[in-house]
Amino acid sequence: FTKKNNMRQITVAHRYIWMEIYLIIMLLFANNFFSFAPLANFCNSDFKIFVFAPIFLLIILGGKPRIPYNTKNKNVILILMLFLITSAISCYLFRGQSLYQSIRGLFPSFAILSLYFALHKFPVSERRIIKIFIVLATIFIFINIFQQISPTYYFGSRGGNGEVEIRMGLKRYFLFGDRLCLIPMFFYLKKWIDQPNNKNLALSFFFFLGIFFALERTLLFGTICAIIYMLLFFKRLNIKQWICIIGILSAGYYFFTNDKIEGSFIEKTTVNRESGEDDIRLLAIDFYTRTFQEGIGTVLWGNGISDTNSQYGHLVKEAEENMGYYRVDIGIFGDFNIYGLFFVIFMIGIFLHYAFIKRKQVPPIYAAIFMFFLASYALNSQVNTFYRLIMWPIILYCIDYNTLKTKKL
């Protein structure tokens, strides 16, 4: 494209540095500052309204969007917001929780989804967004390494009582931030496919470590499925690359299934079966999909997000604390209970749309991430927690940005 258009694109990409700072703040807040223990109560306090509220002012005062919307992507965000509203109405009708209590709990989710519209009015280049994710993901990985070797508990949602779960020979602290590693990992994997050098492969593996540190079986399964998907998507690998990939996957399979490693996945599965943890998950699925429902209305539109001060909130709290049934632990079934059957059907449709139906129109990095969502959705809900939800507006915005860049070229 012309030099004038080139200069305009560079200007747009670097004009809103303060928007980049705000994006970083939202990413940190959505990830609970990497589960920094002293800030745990701060991140869950009402202070979050001061972090999320400015997004609506940016949208109202921002004028016309500088980056045109992709109609499909815009509709995805709007429909997600609509499902939040319908779940609140369903909660009011069938659970008696006031609309104010529901909207108050959903406010951060609305703000996070609205990031999509703010980025179109105050655009940040895709390149800058990827750099932000690279920096934050690198910090997250080094925090994990530090926490593994440190005798003192600083980061994580578990470990303060001195009892830490050992899995795959590592301490499991449940740090938020593993989703930050998805974009950098697939970014360098794509670079390695295009430019097969050891640096790109090493960097892709480095960011894979950030996902591995979560030590979640479903998360790793989804990641491996997405990696295989991206490799098959390109079909441009040479023999040396295929040998390298097969070697890495074989070594990974041996490592994950090695029963000599303390807390290996095989040992964990056996322990879960003997202790009944897997049974508890199945009981929770049965409870929230059948027993907990209030008729066809909650089945279709969901029970809504709970407020701790409502009667409905007390029911959820009792199920979690007294029975050990946590909706966040049952993935797609938790989303089904909160947002309803129509929501789950919509989500699966979106995953299939971006990963398969329109994969040629979607940059491979983001198509692979949607494949990851699809493969791990069974026991990893996508919209129930902020650190998962915030990926949606950013990824869909980057797809729009890519579309604009392609049209200019």
XYZ file of C-alpha atoms in Angstrom:
409
model
C 0.000 0.000 0.000
C 1.022 3.610 -0.378
C 3.506 5.392 1.825
C 0.696 7.648 3.087
C -1.404 4.677 4.196
C 1.701 3.076 5.683
C 2.430 6.170 7.785
C -1.232 6.366 8.826
C -1.136 2.746 10.030
C 2.038 3.349 12.034
C 0.515 6.491 13.563
C -2.666 4.660 14.540
C -0.678 1.777 15.978
C 1.375 3.960 18.309
C -0.983 6.839 19.086
C -2.711 5.523 22.200
C 0.059 4.499 24.556
C -2.238 5.165 27.497
C -4.630 2.570 26.021
C -1.815 0.027 26.093
C -1.229 0.853 29.760
C -4.940 0.476 30.494
C -4.975 -2.860 28.638
C -2.064 -4.067 30.778
C -3.886 -3.010 33.956
C -7.017 -4.886 32.880
C -5.000 -8.003 32.045
C -3.243 -7.877 35.411
C -6.479 -7.307 37.294
C -8.280 -10.076 35.384
C -5.431 -12.413 36.336
C -5.450 -11.286 39.984
C -1.915 -9.907 39.576
C -0.679 -13.466 39.037
C -2.475 -14.555 42.224
C -0.143 -12.441 44.375
C -1.297 -13.531 47.838
C -1.213 -10.105 49.602
C -3.483 -8.673 46.866
C -6.048 -11.496 46.937
C -8.627 -9.515 48.924
C -7.852 -6.326 47.003
C -8.638 -7.929 43.618
C -11.912 -9.319 44.942
C -12.973 -6.059 46.601
C -15.356 -3.434 45.245
C -12.305 -1.465 44.094
C -12.530 -3.358 40.789
C -15.314 -1.000 39.723
C -12.688 1.773 39.433
C -10.668 -0.452 37.103
C -13.518 -1.625 34.895
C -15.815 1.433 34.856
C -13.547 3.699 32.696
C -14.066 1.352 29.746
C -17.621 2.632 29.324
C -16.458 6.259 29.335
C -13.922 5.434 26.643
C -16.643 3.938 24.462
C -19.084 6.822 24.982
C -16.516 9.583 24.500
C -14.390 7.853 21.895
C -16.253 8.970 18.782
C -16.247 6.783 15.688
C -14.141 3.599 15.632
C -10.754 3.980 13.949
C -10.708 0.258 13.157
C -13.884 -0.951 11.371
C -15.792 -3.745 13.066
C -16.015 -7.216 11.611
C -19.782 -7.743 11.775
C -19.445 -11.378 12.803
C -16.993 -10.621 15.609
C -19.040 -7.672 16.835
C -22.135 -9.873 16.977
C -20.268 -12.486 19.031
C -19.523 -9.884 21.713
C -23.068 -8.526 21.650
C -24.597 -12.008 21.887
C -22.331 -12.873 24.820
C -23.577 -9.714 26.545
C -27.154 -10.704 25.704
C -26.660 -14.088 27.369
C -25.414 -12.317 30.505
C -28.609 -10.235 30.546
C -30.938 -13.180 29.900
C -29.273 -15.175 32.694
C -29.890 -12.229 35.069
C -33.564 -12.091 34.038
C -33.874 -15.865 34.458
C -32.267 -15.576 37.884
C -34.848 -12.948 38.842
C -37.808 -14.949 37.539
C -36.866 -18.403 38.808
C -34.489 -17.717 41.714
C -35.869 -14.483 43.133
C -32.517 -12.690 43.036
C -32.939 -9.001 42.211
C -31.724 -7.642 38.877
C -29.501 -5.190 40.745
C -27.681 -8.027 42.513
C -27.191 -9.912 39.246
C -26.071 -6.886 37.209
C -23.717 -5.867 40.018
C -22.046 -9.269 39.800
C -21.986 -9.175 35.996
C -20.617 -5.616 35.748
C -16.936 -6.659 35.423
C -17.870 -9.177 32.709
C -19.690 -6.461 30.725
C -16.655 -4.198 31.106
C -14.230 -6.879 29.942
C -16.323 -7.684 26.870
C -16.618 -3.935 26.152
C -12.851 -3.826 25.762
C -13.523 -4.976 22.189
C -15.310 -1.693 21.377
C -12.770 0.467 23.220
C -9.886 -1.040 21.240
C -11.641 -0.204 17.984
C -11.962 3.443 19.022
C -8.463 3.680 20.508
C -6.606 1.046 18.494
C -3.481 -0.758 19.645
C -1.615 -2.612 16.916
C -1.642 -6.387 16.930
C 2.139 -6.330 17.141
C 1.996 -4.267 20.345
C -0.659 -6.544 21.831
C 1.482 -9.607 21.154
C 4.452 -7.871 22.803
C 2.307 -7.091 25.867
C 1.337 -10.753 26.126
C 4.961 -11.843 25.666
C 6.131 -9.601 28.521
C 3.304 -10.557 30.902
C 3.615 -14.263 30.074
C 7.375 -14.134 30.676
C 6.808 -12.526 34.082
C 4.212 -15.202 34.874
C 6.608 -18.038 33.979
C 9.445 -16.628 36.089
C 7.029 -16.136 38.998
C 6.144 -19.822 38.704
C 9.813 -20.791 38.720
C 10.465 -18.529 41.707
C 7.510 -19.951 43.626
C 8.731 -23.496 42.967
C 12.133 -22.847 44.551
C 11.019 -20.404 47.241
C 10.266 -21.873 50.682
C 7.800 -19.023 51.306
C 4.332 -18.843 49.770
C 3.868 -15.555 47.852
C 1.844 -16.401 44.732
C -1.084 -18.736 44.219
C -4.517 -19.453 45.604
C -3.296 -22.485 47.560
C -0.315 -23.094 49.772
C -0.877 -20.652 52.601
C -1.676 -23.460 55.037
C 1.650 -25.146 54.355
C 0.086 -28.065 52.464
C 0.858 -27.936 48.756
C -0.258 -30.508 46.208
C 2.562 -32.190 44.289
C 1.825 -32.984 40.659
C 4.377 -34.094 38.040
C 7.053 -33.496 40.658
C 6.111 -29.821 40.989
C 4.224 -27.801 43.602
C 0.780 -26.766 42.447
C -0.183 -23.282 43.642
C -2.968 -22.414 41.146
C -1.549 -19.156 39.815
C -3.735 -17.180 37.413
C -2.001 -16.244 34.180
C -1.626 -19.403 32.109
C -3.964 -18.023 29.369
C -1.478 -15.195 28.829
C 0.911 -17.759 27.376
C -1.406 -18.887 24.563
C -0.813 -16.028 22.126
C 3.014 -15.969 22.562
C 3.249 -19.771 22.290
C 1.292 -19.956 19.035
C 2.987 -16.797 17.724
C 6.435 -18.392 17.964
C 5.144 -21.770 16.803
C 3.855 -20.093 13.642
C 7.220 -18.352 13.206
C 8.950 -21.721 13.564
C 6.671 -23.210 10.896
C 7.528 -20.308 8.570
C 11.172 -20.000 9.651
C 12.366 -23.328 11.105
C 15.089 -22.236 13.498
C 15.889 -23.332 17.025
C 15.170 -19.913 18.539
C 11.516 -19.851 17.517
C 11.009 -23.453 18.637
C 12.692 -22.785 21.973
C 10.573 -19.677 22.606
C 7.380 -21.569 21.733
C 8.378 -24.304 24.186
C 9.228 -21.673 26.817
C 5.697 -20.278 26.715
C 4.288 -23.794 26.692
C 5.904 -24.123 30.127
C 3.609 -21.374 31.372
C 0.619 -23.533 30.451
C 2.283 -26.650 31.838
C 2.816 -24.982 35.237
C -0.969 -24.983 35.684
C -0.647 -28.804 35.837
C -4.199 -29.322 34.593
C -4.856 -32.399 32.487
C -7.663 -30.866 30.439
C -5.638 -27.704 29.848
C -2.647 -29.685 28.548
C -4.911 -31.871 26.432
C -6.449 -28.788 24.828
C -3.006 -27.259 24.215
C -1.629 -30.398 22.557
C -4.748 -30.686 20.366
C -4.324 -27.037 19.305
C -0.612 -27.545 18.511
C -1.376 -30.585 16.355
C -4.197 -28.615 14.714
C -1.830 -25.764 13.784
C 0.788 -28.147 12.412
C -1.784 -29.899 10.236
C -3.319 -26.572 9.228
C -0.116 -25.390 7.544
C 1.004 -28.621 5.868
C 4.300 -26.933 4.982
C 6.570 -28.692 7.435
C 9.703 -30.325 6.097
C 10.905 -33.761 7.159
C 13.254 -32.384 9.830
C 10.404 -30.412 11.402
C 8.134 -33.467 11.477
C 10.896 -35.554 13.064
C 11.407 -32.814 15.655
C 7.672 -32.617 16.437
C 7.284 -36.396 16.699
C 10.300 -36.533 19.010
C 8.950 -33.786 21.267
C 5.466 -35.330 21.437
C 6.930 -38.766 22.192
C 9.124 -37.340 24.961
C 6.136 -35.439 26.337
C 3.962 -38.548 26.341
C 6.663 -40.511 28.184
C 7.051 -37.722 30.743
C 3.321 -37.299 31.401
C 2.717 -41.045 31.762
C 5.843 -41.874 33.785
C 4.495 -43.352 37.020
C 7.912 -42.929 38.676
C 7.410 -39.166 38.868
C 5.707 -38.068 42.078
C 2.188 -36.883 41.357
C 2.251 -38.005 37.710
C -1.009 -37.823 35.825
C -1.432 -41.591 35.990
C -0.851 -41.512 39.748
C -3.194 -38.520 40.082
C -5.937 -40.334 38.158
C -5.528 -43.392 40.383
C -5.586 -41.292 43.555
C -8.665 -39.408 42.349
C -10.445 -42.673 41.664
C -9.555 -44.113 45.071
C -10.349 -40.931 47.010
C -13.550 -40.305 45.096
C -12.531 -36.908 43.679
C -13.607 -37.908 40.178
C -16.846 -39.199 41.674
C -17.393 -35.810 43.315
C -17.009 -34.113 39.947
C -19.545 -36.487 38.394
C -21.899 -35.910 41.317
C -21.489 -32.146 40.876
C -22.333 -32.457 37.167
C -25.435 -34.477 37.989
C -26.433 -32.042 40.755
C -26.093 -28.850 38.703
C -27.584 -30.254 35.486
C -30.590 -31.976 37.057
C -31.265 -31.589 40.787
C -30.396 -27.892 41.030
C -32.562 -26.789 38.096
C -35.916 -24.995 38.479
C -37.700 -26.223 35.390
C -37.273 -25.638 31.665
C -36.619 -21.909 32.152
C -33.323 -22.364 34.020
C -32.340 -25.207 31.684
C -32.623 -22.989 28.622
C -31.552 -19.593 30.040
C -29.528 -20.548 33.086
C -29.749 -19.871 36.802
C -27.577 -16.768 36.590
C -24.565 -15.628 38.561
C -25.147 -15.698 42.304
C -24.894 -12.899 44.841
C -23.741 -14.052 48.278
C -26.405 -11.930 49.992
C -29.351 -13.501 48.131
C -31.187 -16.706 48.967
C -29.968 -18.144 45.666
C -26.415 -17.214 46.640
C -26.818 -19.108 49.922
C -27.921 -22.206 47.994
C -24.818 -22.058 45.796
C -22.577 -21.449 48.809
C -24.067 -24.411 50.637
C -23.518 -26.660 47.609
C -19.889 -25.535 47.365
C -18.867 -25.556 51.028
C -20.975 -28.396 52.422
C -21.152 -30.718 49.426
C -17.955 -29.786 47.562
C -19.824 -29.044 44.309
C -18.102 -26.154 42.494
C -19.478 -25.000 39.156
C -16.095 -23.674 38.080
C -14.707 -27.244 38.302
C -17.196 -28.780 35.865
C -16.541 -26.604 32.824
C -19.228 -26.749 30.159
C -21.725 -28.056 32.723
C -21.023 -25.088 34.979
C -21.627 -22.706 32.073
C -24.812 -24.644 31.297
C -26.036 -24.155 34.871
C -25.221 -20.426 34.971
C -26.073 -19.316 31.416
C -28.254 -22.100 30.022
C -28.370 -24.594 27.183
C -28.637 -21.976 24.414
C -25.409 -20.393 25.655
C -23.494 -23.684 25.546
C -24.749 -24.422 22.019
C -23.685 -20.922 20.955
C -20.206 -21.354 22.466
C -19.561 -24.680 20.756
C -20.805 -23.188 17.491
C -18.373 -20.264 17.811
C -15.439 -22.610 18.499
C -16.297 -24.674 15.425
C -16.842 -21.533 13.324
C -13.414 -20.007 13.978
C -11.413 -23.244 14.210
C -12.873 -25.060 11.178
C -15.617 -23.353 9.150
C -13.792 -19.996 8.699
C -10.282 -21.107 9.526
C -8.856 -19.718 6.256
C -10.179 -16.243 7.097
C -8.810 -16.323 10.673
C -5.079 -15.859 11.416
C -3.647 -19.284 12.399
C -2.630 -18.045 15.873
C -6.218 -17.293 16.839
C -7.731 -20.249 14.972
C -5.447 -22.478 17.076
C -6.589 -20.746 20.271
C -10.228 -21.414 19.367
C -9.246 -25.033 18.781
C -7.736 -24.982 22.273
C -11.016 -23.603 23.643
C -12.959 -26.345 21.879
C -10.712 -29.199 23.030
C -10.557 -28.064 26.666
C -14.148 -26.818 27.038
C -15.454 -30.055 28.576
C -13.944 -29.264 31.996
C -12.657 -25.717 31.522
C -15.460 -23.162 31.324
C -14.587 -20.097 29.255
C -16.771 -17.256 30.498
C -17.039 -18.014 34.184
C -13.779 -16.329 35.233
C -12.200 -13.022 34.241
C -8.809 -14.393 33.175
C -10.561 -16.602 30.606
C -13.148 -14.057 29.508
C -10.646 -11.291 28.740
C -9.146 -13.349 25.919
C -12.344 -12.993 23.874
C -12.419 -9.213 23.160
C -8.673 -9.128 22.538
C -8.614 -12.077 20.126
C -11.670 -10.878 18.194
C -10.179 -7.379 17.960
C -6.901 -8.809 16.634
C -8.853 -10.723 13.977
C -10.485 -7.437 12.930
C -7.104 -5.686 12.889
C -5.683 -8.455 10.685
C -8.619 -8.160 8.307
C -8.023 -4.433 7.927
C -4.303 -4.964 7.369
C -4.984 -7.617 4.721
C -7.417 -5.362 2.859
C -4.857 -2.530 2.795
C -2.202 -4.852 1.413
